[in-house]
Amino acid sequence: MVSANRLENYEVEQEEQAPRDKFNIVYYLVILVGFGVLLPWNMFITIAPEYYVNYWFKPSGKETWFSKEFMGALTIASQLPNVSINVFNLFLIIAGPLIYRVFAPVCFNIINLTIILILAIVLEPSESLMTGFFWVTLGMATSINFSNGLYENSVYGVFADFPHIYIGALLIGNNICGLLITLVKIGVTLIMNDNPRLVAIVYFCISLAILVVCAIALLFITKQNFYHYYHQKGIEVREKAETEKPSPSILWQTFKSCYGQLFNVWFCFAVTLTIFPVMTTATTRGKHGFLDRVLPENKELYTLLTSFLVFNLFATIGSIIASKIHWPTPKYLKFAIVGRAILIPIFFFCNYRADDRIFPVFFESTDVFVFAGIVMSLSHGYLSALAMGYTPSEAPSHYSRFAAQLSVCTLMVGLLTGGLWAVVIENLVDRPDQI
């Protein structure tokens, strides 16, 4: 007998006991699948400051409209299609196994990433190509994130039928992916410091290899009895409750059962994406702090260490902690998440766009910037994992898959909201003659 400890749950008879996840193989493979969820986004934002902004769009080191607008435009081009396909996917019914719903978008992104790699190999920056390359790159980001939105929404829906630690495994994979991509970028930058084009080519090759490994992991998961047991159990629960096909009324009932956690997911990601990466990558070295004296002079390494490494390392730590500690409880989680909004003005008054801003800088030291980054990243990894994990458990078992998909849709809306807020702040801080 299989049942969950929630109201209105439907019990489904099983002829056999649930198979064990031997050696936690499926758990670790799900972490690997989580790599693929955010790899396209992490890939773009990590390489963007060096390769796109400074190498392609700053000829002779001179600021251009393209270099100034690229990070904000990339955020919108990535998150708007993600939101759109996530909303559409709530009502999309594709028959067949996991390979149609999850594996196909991964294959499509392998093709997209191959095209990006070819562009890096054959094209060199020039003013005549700058406009076209700007829009082609944003077009590729849009294409990748349409596909990735389908993948992400579906994969969270699939693993919502599994024990709750498997949703946590996806989130851990998300954050480890960002950390791994950052370490790869730091490594290739140190080795090939004077050749940003070669850095990009090696970086894209490694990213492509990681995505291929994620596809193999997905295939391997579908061969496991453990996967088939929980996948079939979820189908039977929804069939018995007559909720196997999503409809507006079912989604509305699901929303009503977990709207508090959906708000937590939305606001947590909105605050984070307001700050990272648009604000953090535009924050320059400070003065008088300990880190100002010990961090490398190289601008690219400085950004990688203080922005990307700090965020991805501590977000990963936060998500791992959340797999062990579940506090605050669902009822009080909103207070911690809303309280994070104070981080936005803190970053605003660091050395954010120091050369263009009309507002004073209150926190000149890089020590303050990095400490705030650690707090922001650790709290994001921890609180977002709690909110995403709490959401399916707030809904009845026959709505859990829809709750998980709603949480991913809400996550994407939060990312888009944060991207829009970041663009507003970016224009707010500039001198009138710079807008």
CSV table of C-alpha atoms in Angstrom, one decimal:
chain,number,residue,atom,x,y,z
A,1,MET,CA,0.0,0.0,0.0
A,2,VAL,CA,1.4,3.4,-1.0
A,3,SER,CA,0.0,6.6,0.4
A,4,ALA,CA,1.3,10.1,1.4
A,5,ASN,CA,0.5,12.0,4.6
A,6,ARG,CA,-1.6,14.7,2.9
A,7,LEU,CA,-5.3,15.5,2.8
A,8,GLU,CA,-7.3,14.1,-0.2
A,9,ASN,CA,-4.6,11.7,-1.1
A,10,TYR,CA,-5.5,8.7,-3.3
A,11,GLU,CA,-4.1,5.3,-2.4
A,12,VAL,CA,-2.9,2.9,-5.1
A,13,GLU,CA,-2.3,-0.8,-4.6
A,14,GLN,CA,1.1,-2.0,-5.6
A,15,GLU,CA,1.9,-5.6,-6.2
A,16,GLU,CA,5.4,-5.2,-5.1
A,17,GLN,CA,7.5,-3.2,-2.7
A,18,ALA,CA,9.2,-0.1,-4.0
A,19,PRO,CA,12.6,-1.0,-5.4
A,20,ARG,CA,15.7,0.4,-3.7
A,21,ASP,CA,17.8,3.1,-5.3
A,22,LYS,CA,20.9,0.9,-5.1
A,23,PHE,CA,24.0,2.9,-4.1
A,24,ASN,CA,21.9,6.0,-4.6
A,25,ILE,CA,22.7,5.8,-8.3
A,26,VAL,CA,19.4,7.4,-9.5
A,27,TYR,CA,19.9,10.2,-6.8
A,28,TYR,CA,23.3,11.1,-8.1
A,29,LEU,CA,22.2,10.9,-11.7
A,30,VAL,CA,19.3,13.2,-10.9
A,31,ILE,CA,21.9,15.7,-9.6
A,32,LEU,CA,23.7,15.3,-13.0
A,33,VAL,CA,20.4,15.9,-14.8
A,34,GLY,CA,20.1,19.1,-12.7
A,35,PHE,CA,23.3,20.2,-14.3
A,36,GLY,CA,21.5,20.3,-17.7
A,37,VAL,CA,18.6,22.4,-16.3
A,38,LEU,CA,20.6,25.6,-15.8
A,39,LEU,CA,23.7,24.8,-18.0
A,40,PRO,CA,22.7,27.1,-20.9
A,41,TRP,CA,22.0,30.0,-18.6
A,42,ASN,CA,25.2,29.5,-16.6
A,43,MET,CA,27.2,29.1,-19.7
A,44,PHE,CA,26.1,32.4,-21.2
A,45,ILE,CA,26.3,34.5,-18.1
A,46,THR,CA,29.7,33.2,-17.1
A,47,ILE,CA,31.4,33.8,-20.5
A,48,ALA,CA,29.4,37.0,-21.3
A,49,PRO,CA,31.5,39.6,-19.5
A,50,GLU,CA,34.8,38.5,-21.0
A,51,TYR,CA,33.9,37.1,-24.4
A,52,TYR,CA,30.8,39.1,-25.5
A,53,VAL,CA,30.9,42.3,-23.5
A,54,ASN,CA,34.7,43.0,-23.5
A,55,TYR,CA,36.0,41.1,-26.5
A,56,TRP,CA,33.2,41.5,-29.1
A,57,PHE,CA,31.4,44.7,-28.0
A,58,LYS,CA,34.2,46.9,-26.7
A,59,PRO,CA,36.5,47.6,-29.6
A,60,SER,CA,39.8,49.0,-28.2
A,61,GLY,CA,38.3,49.0,-24.7
A,62,LYS,CA,35.7,51.7,-25.6
A,63,GLU,CA,32.2,51.4,-24.2
A,64,THR,CA,29.5,50.9,-26.8
A,65,TRP,CA,25.7,50.6,-26.7
A,66,PHE,CA,26.1,46.9,-27.3
A,67,SER,CA,28.5,46.4,-24.3
A,68,LYS,CA,26.3,48.3,-22.0
A,69,GLU,CA,23.1,46.7,-22.9
A,70,PHE,CA,24.2,43.1,-23.5
A,71,MET,CA,23.9,41.6,-20.0
A,72,GLY,CA,20.4,43.1,-19.5
A,73,ALA,CA,19.3,42.0,-23.0
A,74,LEU,CA,20.7,38.5,-22.4
A,75,THR,CA,18.7,38.2,-19.2
A,76,ILE,CA,15.5,39.2,-20.9
A,77,ALA,CA,16.2,37.1,-24.0
A,78,SER,CA,16.8,34.1,-21.8
A,79,GLN,CA,14.0,34.4,-19.3
A,80,LEU,CA,11.1,35.6,-21.4
A,81,PRO,CA,11.1,32.4,-23.6
A,82,ASN,CA,11.6,30.4,-20.5
A,83,VAL,CA,8.5,31.9,-18.9
A,84,SER,CA,6.4,31.5,-22.1
A,85,ILE,CA,7.2,27.8,-22.7
A,86,ASN,CA,6.7,27.0,-19.0
A,87,VAL,CA,3.2,28.5,-19.1
A,88,PHE,CA,2.4,26.6,-22.3
A,89,ASN,CA,3.9,23.4,-20.9
A,90,LEU,CA,1.4,23.4,-18.0
A,91,PHE,CA,-1.3,22.5,-20.6
A,92,LEU,CA,0.9,20.5,-22.9
A,93,ILE,CA,0.2,16.7,-23.0
A,94,ILE,CA,2.8,14.6,-24.8
A,95,ALA,CA,2.2,10.9,-24.7
A,96,GLY,CA,5.1,8.5,-24.3
A,97,PRO,CA,8.1,8.0,-22.0
A,98,LEU,CA,10.5,10.6,-20.5
A,99,ILE,CA,12.6,10.7,-23.6
A,100,TYR,CA,9.9,12.7,-25.5
A,101,ARG,CA,9.4,15.3,-22.8
A,102,VAL,CA,12.9,15.7,-21.5
A,103,PHE,CA,15.5,14.1,-23.7
A,104,ALA,CA,14.4,15.8,-26.9
A,105,PRO,CA,15.1,19.4,-25.6
A,106,VAL,CA,18.5,18.3,-24.4
A,107,CYS,CA,19.4,17.0,-27.9
A,108,PHE,CA,18.1,20.3,-29.4
A,109,ASN,CA,20.3,22.3,-27.1
A,110,ILE,CA,23.3,20.1,-28.0
A,111,ILE,CA,22.7,21.3,-31.6
A,112,ASN,CA,22.3,24.9,-30.5
A,113,LEU,CA,25.5,24.8,-28.5
A,114,THR,CA,27.4,23.3,-31.4
A,115,ILE,CA,26.3,26.3,-33.6
A,116,ILE,CA,27.5,28.7,-30.9
A,117,LEU,CA,30.9,26.9,-30.8
A,118,ILE,CA,31.1,27.1,-34.6
A,119,LEU,CA,30.5,30.8,-34.5
A,120,ALA,CA,33.2,31.3,-31.9
A,121,ILE,CA,35.6,29.3,-34.2
A,122,VAL,CA,34.9,31.1,-37.5
A,123,LEU,CA,34.1,34.7,-36.5
A,124,GLU,CA,36.4,37.4,-35.1
A,125,PRO,CA,35.1,40.7,-33.7
A,126,SER,CA,34.7,43.6,-36.1
A,127,GLU,CA,32.6,46.8,-36.1
A,128,SER,CA,30.8,45.6,-39.3
A,129,LEU,CA,29.8,42.4,-37.6
A,130,MET,CA,29.0,43.8,-34.2
A,131,THR,CA,25.3,44.5,-34.8
A,132,GLY,CA,24.5,41.2,-36.5
A,133,PHE,CA,26.5,39.2,-33.9
A,134,PHE,CA,24.7,41.0,-31.0
A,135,TRP,CA,21.3,40.0,-32.4
A,136,VAL,CA,22.3,36.5,-33.5
A,137,THR,CA,23.7,35.8,-30.0
A,138,LEU,CA,20.4,37.0,-28.4
A,139,GLY,CA,18.5,34.9,-30.9
A,140,MET,CA,20.5,31.8,-30.0
A,141,ALA,CA,19.9,32.5,-26.3
A,142,THR,CA,16.2,32.8,-27.0
A,143,SER,CA,16.2,29.5,-28.9
A,144,ILE,CA,18.1,27.6,-26.2
A,145,ASN,CA,15.9,28.9,-23.5
A,146,PHE,CA,12.7,28.0,-25.2
A,147,SER,CA,13.9,24.5,-25.4
A,148,ASN,CA,15.4,24.6,-21.9
A,149,GLY,CA,12.1,25.9,-20.5
A,150,LEU,CA,10.3,22.8,-21.7
A,151,TYR,CA,13.1,20.6,-20.3
A,152,GLU,CA,13.1,22.2,-16.9
A,153,ASN,CA,9.3,22.3,-16.4
A,154,SER,CA,9.0,18.7,-17.5
A,155,VAL,CA,11.9,17.3,-15.5
A,156,TYR,CA,10.6,18.9,-12.2
A,157,GLY,CA,7.2,17.5,-13.0
A,158,VAL,CA,8.6,14.0,-13.6
A,159,PHE,CA,10.6,13.9,-10.4
A,160,ALA,CA,7.7,15.3,-8.3
A,161,ASP,CA,6.4,11.7,-8.3
A,162,PHE,CA,9.6,10.5,-6.6
A,163,PRO,CA,10.5,10.9,-2.9
A,164,HIS,CA,11.0,14.7,-2.1
A,165,ILE,CA,14.8,14.3,-1.8
A,166,TYR,CA,15.0,13.9,-5.6
A,167,ILE,CA,13.6,17.4,-6.2
A,168,GLY,CA,16.3,18.6,-3.8
A,169,ALA,CA,18.8,16.6,-5.9
A,170,LEU,CA,17.7,18.6,-9.0
A,171,LEU,CA,18.3,21.9,-7.1
A,172,ILE,CA,21.7,20.7,-5.9
A,173,GLY,CA,22.6,19.9,-9.5
A,174,ASN,CA,21.5,23.3,-10.6
A,175,ASN,CA,23.9,25.0,-8.2
A,176,ILE,CA,26.8,22.6,-8.7
A,177,CYS,CA,26.4,23.2,-12.5
A,178,GLY,CA,27.0,27.0,-11.9
A,179,LEU,CA,30.0,26.2,-9.7
A,180,LEU,CA,31.5,23.7,-12.1
A,181,ILE,CA,31.1,26.1,-15.1
A,182,THR,CA,32.7,28.9,-13.1
A,183,LEU,CA,35.7,26.7,-12.1
A,184,VAL,CA,36.1,25.7,-15.7
A,185,LYS,CA,36.0,29.3,-16.8
A,186,ILE,CA,38.6,30.3,-14.2
A,187,GLY,CA,40.8,27.4,-15.3
A,188,VAL,CA,40.8,28.2,-19.0
A,189,THR,CA,41.1,32.0,-18.3
A,190,LEU,CA,44.3,31.4,-16.2
A,191,ILE,CA,45.8,29.1,-18.8
A,192,MET,CA,44.8,31.3,-21.8
A,193,ASN,CA,44.6,34.7,-20.3
A,194,ASP,CA,45.5,36.7,-23.3
A,195,ASN,CA,43.3,34.9,-25.8
A,196,PRO,CA,39.6,35.4,-25.0
A,197,ARG,CA,38.5,33.8,-28.2
A,198,LEU,CA,40.4,30.6,-27.4
A,199,VAL,CA,39.0,30.7,-23.9
A,200,ALA,CA,35.5,30.8,-25.3
A,201,ILE,CA,36.1,27.9,-27.7
A,202,VAL,CA,37.5,25.7,-25.0
A,203,TYR,CA,34.8,26.7,-22.6
A,204,PHE,CA,32.0,26.0,-25.1
A,205,CYS,CA,33.6,22.6,-25.9
A,206,ILE,CA,33.6,21.6,-22.2
A,207,SER,CA,30.0,22.9,-21.8
A,208,LEU,CA,28.9,20.8,-24.8
A,209,ALA,CA,30.6,17.7,-23.3
A,210,ILE,CA,28.8,18.2,-20.0
A,211,LEU,CA,25.4,18.5,-21.8
A,212,VAL,CA,26.1,15.3,-23.7
A,213,VAL,CA,26.8,13.6,-20.4
A,214,CYS,CA,23.5,14.9,-19.0
A,215,ALA,CA,21.7,13.3,-22.0
A,216,ILE,CA,23.4,10.0,-21.3
A,217,ALA,CA,22.4,10.2,-17.6
A,218,LEU,CA,18.7,10.8,-18.6
A,219,LEU,CA,18.8,7.7,-20.8
A,220,PHE,CA,20.3,5.6,-18.0
A,221,ILE,CA,17.7,6.8,-15.5
A,222,THR,CA,14.9,5.6,-17.7
A,223,LYS,CA,16.3,2.1,-17.7
A,224,GLN,CA,16.1,1.8,-13.9
A,225,ASN,CA,13.3,-0.1,-12.1
A,226,PHE,CA,13.3,2.6,-9.4
A,227,TYR,CA,12.3,5.2,-12.0
A,228,HIS,CA,9.6,3.1,-13.6
A,229,TYR,CA,8.0,2.3,-10.2
A,230,TYR,CA,7.5,5.9,-9.1
A,231,HIS,CA,6.7,7.1,-12.6
A,232,GLN,CA,3.9,4.5,-12.9
A,233,LYS,CA,2.7,5.1,-9.3
A,234,GLY,CA,2.3,8.8,-10.1
A,235,ILE,CA,0.3,8.0,-13.3
A,236,GLU,CA,-2.0,5.6,-11.3
A,237,VAL,CA,-2.6,8.2,-8.6
A,238,ARG,CA,-3.6,10.8,-11.1
A,239,GLU,CA,-5.8,8.3,-13.0
A,240,LYS,CA,-7.7,7.3,-9.9
A,241,ALA,CA,-8.2,10.9,-9.0
A,242,GLU,CA,-9.1,11.7,-12.6
A,243,THR,CA,-6.4,14.4,-12.7
A,244,GLU,CA,-4.1,12.9,-15.2
A,245,LYS,CA,-4.7,15.6,-17.7
A,246,PRO,CA,-4.2,19.3,-16.6
A,247,SER,CA,-7.0,21.7,-17.0
A,248,PRO,CA,-7.6,25.3,-15.8
A,249,SER,CA,-9.7,24.1,-12.9
A,250,ILE,CA,-7.1,21.5,-11.8
A,251,LEU,CA,-4.3,24.1,-12.0
A,252,TRP,CA,-6.4,26.6,-10.0
A,253,GLN,CA,-7.0,24.0,-7.3
A,254,THR,CA,-3.3,23.3,-7.2
A,255,PHE,CA,-2.5,27.0,-7.1
A,256,LYS,CA,-4.9,27.5,-4.2
A,257,SER,CA,-3.2,24.7,-2.2
A,258,CYS,CA,0.3,26.0,-2.5
A,259,TYR,CA,0.1,29.7,-3.5
A,260,GLY,CA,2.1,30.8,-0.4
A,261,GLN,CA,5.1,28.7,-1.5
A,262,LEU,CA,4.7,29.8,-5.1
A,263,PHE,CA,5.1,33.4,-3.8
A,264,ASN,CA,8.2,32.4,-1.9
A,265,VAL,CA,9.7,30.9,-5.1
A,266,TRP,CA,8.9,33.9,-7.2
A,267,PHE,CA,10.2,36.5,-4.8
A,268,CYS,CA,13.4,34.6,-3.9
A,269,PHE,CA,14.4,34.3,-7.5
A,270,ALA,CA,13.3,37.8,-8.4
A,271,VAL,CA,15.5,39.4,-5.7
A,272,THR,CA,18.5,37.1,-6.7
A,273,LEU,CA,18.3,37.9,-10.4
A,274,THR,CA,17.9,41.6,-9.8
A,275,ILE,CA,21.4,41.4,-8.2
A,276,PHE,CA,23.1,38.6,-10.0
A,277,PRO,CA,24.6,38.8,-12.6
A,278,VAL,CA,23.7,42.3,-13.9
A,279,MET,CA,24.5,44.3,-10.8
A,280,THR,CA,27.4,42.1,-9.6
A,281,THR,CA,29.3,42.0,-12.9
A,282,ALA,CA,29.0,45.8,-13.2
A,283,THR,CA,30.5,46.4,-9.7
A,284,THR,CA,34.2,47.4,-9.9
A,285,ARG,CA,37.0,46.9,-7.5
A,286,GLY,CA,36.7,48.9,-4.3
A,287,LYS,CA,39.1,50.7,-2.0
A,288,HIS,CA,40.8,50.2,1.3
A,289,GLY,CA,39.5,46.6,1.9
A,290,PHE,CA,41.5,43.5,2.6
A,291,LEU,CA,40.3,41.8,-0.6
A,292,ASP,CA,41.1,44.9,-2.7
A,293,ARG,CA,44.8,44.3,-1.8
A,294,VAL,CA,44.9,40.5,-2.4
A,295,LEU,CA,42.6,39.9,-5.4
A,296,PRO,CA,44.2,39.7,-8.8
A,297,GLU,CA,44.5,42.8,-10.9
A,298,ASN,CA,43.1,41.0,-13.9
A,299,LYS,CA,39.5,42.3,-14.4
A,300,GLU,CA,38.1,39.1,-15.8
A,301,LEU,CA,39.5,37.0,-12.9
A,302,TYR,CA,38.2,39.6,-10.4
A,303,THR,CA,34.7,39.3,-11.8
A,304,LEU,CA,34.9,35.5,-11.9
A,305,LEU,CA,36.0,35.3,-8.3
A,306,THR,CA,33.9,38.0,-6.6
A,307,SER,CA,30.7,37.5,-8.7
A,308,PHE,CA,30.4,34.0,-10.2
A,309,LEU,CA,32.5,31.9,-7.8
A,310,VAL,CA,31.0,33.5,-4.7
A,311,PHE,CA,27.5,33.1,-6.0
A,312,ASN,CA,27.7,29.5,-7.3
A,313,LEU,CA,29.8,28.2,-4.4
A,314,PHE,CA,27.6,29.5,-1.6
A,315,ALA,CA,24.4,28.8,-3.5
A,316,THR,CA,25.5,25.2,-3.8
A,317,ILE,CA,26.4,25.1,-0.1
A,318,GLY,CA,23.0,26.6,0.8
A,319,SER,CA,21.1,24.0,-1.3
A,320,ILE,CA,23.0,21.2,0.3
A,321,ILE,CA,22.3,22.5,3.8
A,322,ALA,CA,18.6,22.7,2.8
A,323,SER,CA,18.6,19.0,2.1
A,324,LYS,CA,19.5,18.4,5.8
A,325,ILE,CA,17.8,21.2,7.6
A,326,HIS,CA,14.2,22.3,7.0
A,327,TRP,CA,13.8,25.6,8.8
A,328,PRO,CA,11.9,28.0,8.7
A,329,THR,CA,8.8,25.9,8.4
A,330,PRO,CA,6.5,26.5,5.4
A,331,LYS,CA,4.4,28.9,7.4
A,332,TYR,CA,7.2,31.3,8.3
A,333,LEU,CA,9.5,30.9,5.3
A,334,LYS,CA,8.0,34.0,3.6
A,335,PHE,CA,9.5,36.3,6.3
A,336,ALA,CA,13.1,35.2,5.6
A,337,ILE,CA,12.5,35.5,1.8
A,338,VAL,CA,10.9,38.9,1.9
A,339,GLY,CA,13.7,40.1,4.3
A,340,ARG,CA,16.3,39.4,1.5
A,341,ALA,CA,15.0,42.4,-0.4
A,342,ILE,CA,17.3,44.6,1.8
A,343,LEU,CA,20.2,43.2,-0.3
A,344,ILE,CA,19.1,45.1,-3.4
A,345,PRO,CA,19.9,48.6,-1.9
A,346,ILE,CA,23.1,47.2,-0.3
A,347,PHE,CA,24.4,46.2,-3.7
A,348,PHE,CA,23.1,49.4,-5.3
A,349,PHE,CA,25.3,51.5,-3.0
A,350,CYS,CA,28.4,49.4,-3.6
A,351,ASN,CA,30.7,50.3,-6.6
A,352,TYR,CA,27.9,49.5,-9.0
A,353,ARG,CA,28.5,51.3,-12.3
A,354,ALA,CA,30.8,53.6,-10.4
A,355,ASP,CA,31.9,55.6,-13.5
A,356,ASP,CA,28.4,56.4,-14.7
A,357,ARG,CA,26.3,56.7,-11.6
A,358,ILE,CA,24.6,59.8,-10.3
A,359,PHE,CA,24.2,58.4,-6.8
A,360,PRO,CA,26.9,58.3,-4.1
A,361,VAL,CA,28.7,55.1,-3.2
A,362,PHE,CA,28.3,54.2,0.5
A,363,PHE,CA,30.2,50.9,0.4
A,364,GLU,CA,33.5,51.3,-1.4
A,365,SER,CA,35.3,48.3,0.0
A,366,THR,CA,35.2,45.0,-1.9
A,367,ASP,CA,35.0,43.3,1.5
A,368,VAL,CA,31.4,44.6,1.9
A,369,PHE,CA,30.5,43.6,-1.7
A,370,VAL,CA,31.8,40.1,-1.3
A,371,PHE,CA,30.3,39.6,2.2
A,372,ALA,CA,26.9,40.8,0.8
A,373,GLY,CA,27.4,38.4,-2.1
A,374,ILE,CA,28.0,35.5,0.3
A,375,VAL,CA,24.9,36.3,2.3
A,376,MET,CA,22.8,36.7,-0.9
A,377,SER,CA,24.1,33.5,-2.4
A,378,LEU,CA,23.9,31.3,0.7
A,379,SER,CA,20.4,32.5,1.5
A,380,HIS,CA,19.3,32.0,-2.1
A,381,GLY,CA,20.5,28.4,-2.3
A,382,TYR,CA,19.0,27.6,1.1
A,383,LEU,CA,15.7,29.4,0.9
A,384,SER,CA,14.9,28.6,-2.8
A,385,ALA,CA,15.6,24.9,-2.1
A,386,LEU,CA,13.2,25.0,0.8
A,387,ALA,CA,10.5,26.8,-1.2
A,388,MET,CA,10.8,24.5,-4.2
A,389,GLY,CA,10.7,21.4,-1.9
A,390,TYR,CA,7.8,22.6,0.2
A,391,THR,CA,5.6,23.4,-2.8
A,392,PRO,CA,4.6,19.9,-4.0
A,393,SER,CA,4.2,18.8,-0.3
A,394,GLU,CA,1.6,21.6,0.2
A,395,ALA,CA,-0.6,20.1,-2.5
A,396,PRO,CA,-2.6,16.8,-2.4
A,397,SER,CA,-0.6,13.9,-3.9
A,398,HIS,CA,-2.6,13.8,-7.1
A,399,TYR,CA,-1.7,17.4,-7.7
A,400,SER,CA,2.0,17.1,-6.8
A,401,ARG,CA,3.2,17.0,-10.3
A,402,PHE,CA,1.2,20.1,-11.3
A,403,ALA,CA,2.5,21.8,-8.1
A,404,ALA,CA,6.1,21.1,-9.1
A,405,GLN,CA,5.4,22.4,-12.6
A,406,LEU,CA,3.8,25.5,-11.2
A,407,SER,CA,6.8,26.1,-9.0
A,408,VAL,CA,9.1,26.0,-12.0
A,409,CYS,CA,6.8,28.3,-13.9
A,410,THR,CA,6.8,30.7,-11.0
A,411,LEU,CA,10.6,30.3,-10.7
A,412,MET,CA,10.9,31.5,-14.3
A,413,VAL,CA,8.5,34.4,-13.8
A,414,GLY,CA,10.8,35.3,-10.8
A,415,LEU,CA,13.9,35.2,-13.0
A,416,LEU,CA,12.2,37.4,-15.6
A,417,THR,CA,10.9,39.8,-12.9
A,418,GLY,CA,14.4,40.1,-11.5
A,419,GLY,CA,15.8,40.7,-15.0
A,420,LEU,CA,13.4,43.5,-15.6
A,421,TRP,CA,14.1,45.0,-12.2
A,422,ALA,CA,17.8,44.9,-13.0
A,423,VAL,CA,17.3,46.8,-16.3
A,424,VAL,CA,15.2,49.4,-14.5
A,425,ILE,CA,17.9,49.9,-11.8
A,426,GLU,CA,20.6,49.9,-14.5
A,427,ASN,CA,18.9,52.9,-16.2
A,428,LEU,CA,18.0,54.5,-12.9
A,429,VAL,CA,21.7,54.7,-11.7
A,430,ASP,CA,23.1,56.3,-14.9
A,431,ARG,CA,23.7,59.9,-15.5
A,432,PRO,CA,21.1,61.5,-17.8
A,433,ASP,CA,23.7,61.9,-20.6
A,434,GLN,CA,24.5,58.2,-20.3
A,435,ILE,CA,21.0,56.9,-20.8
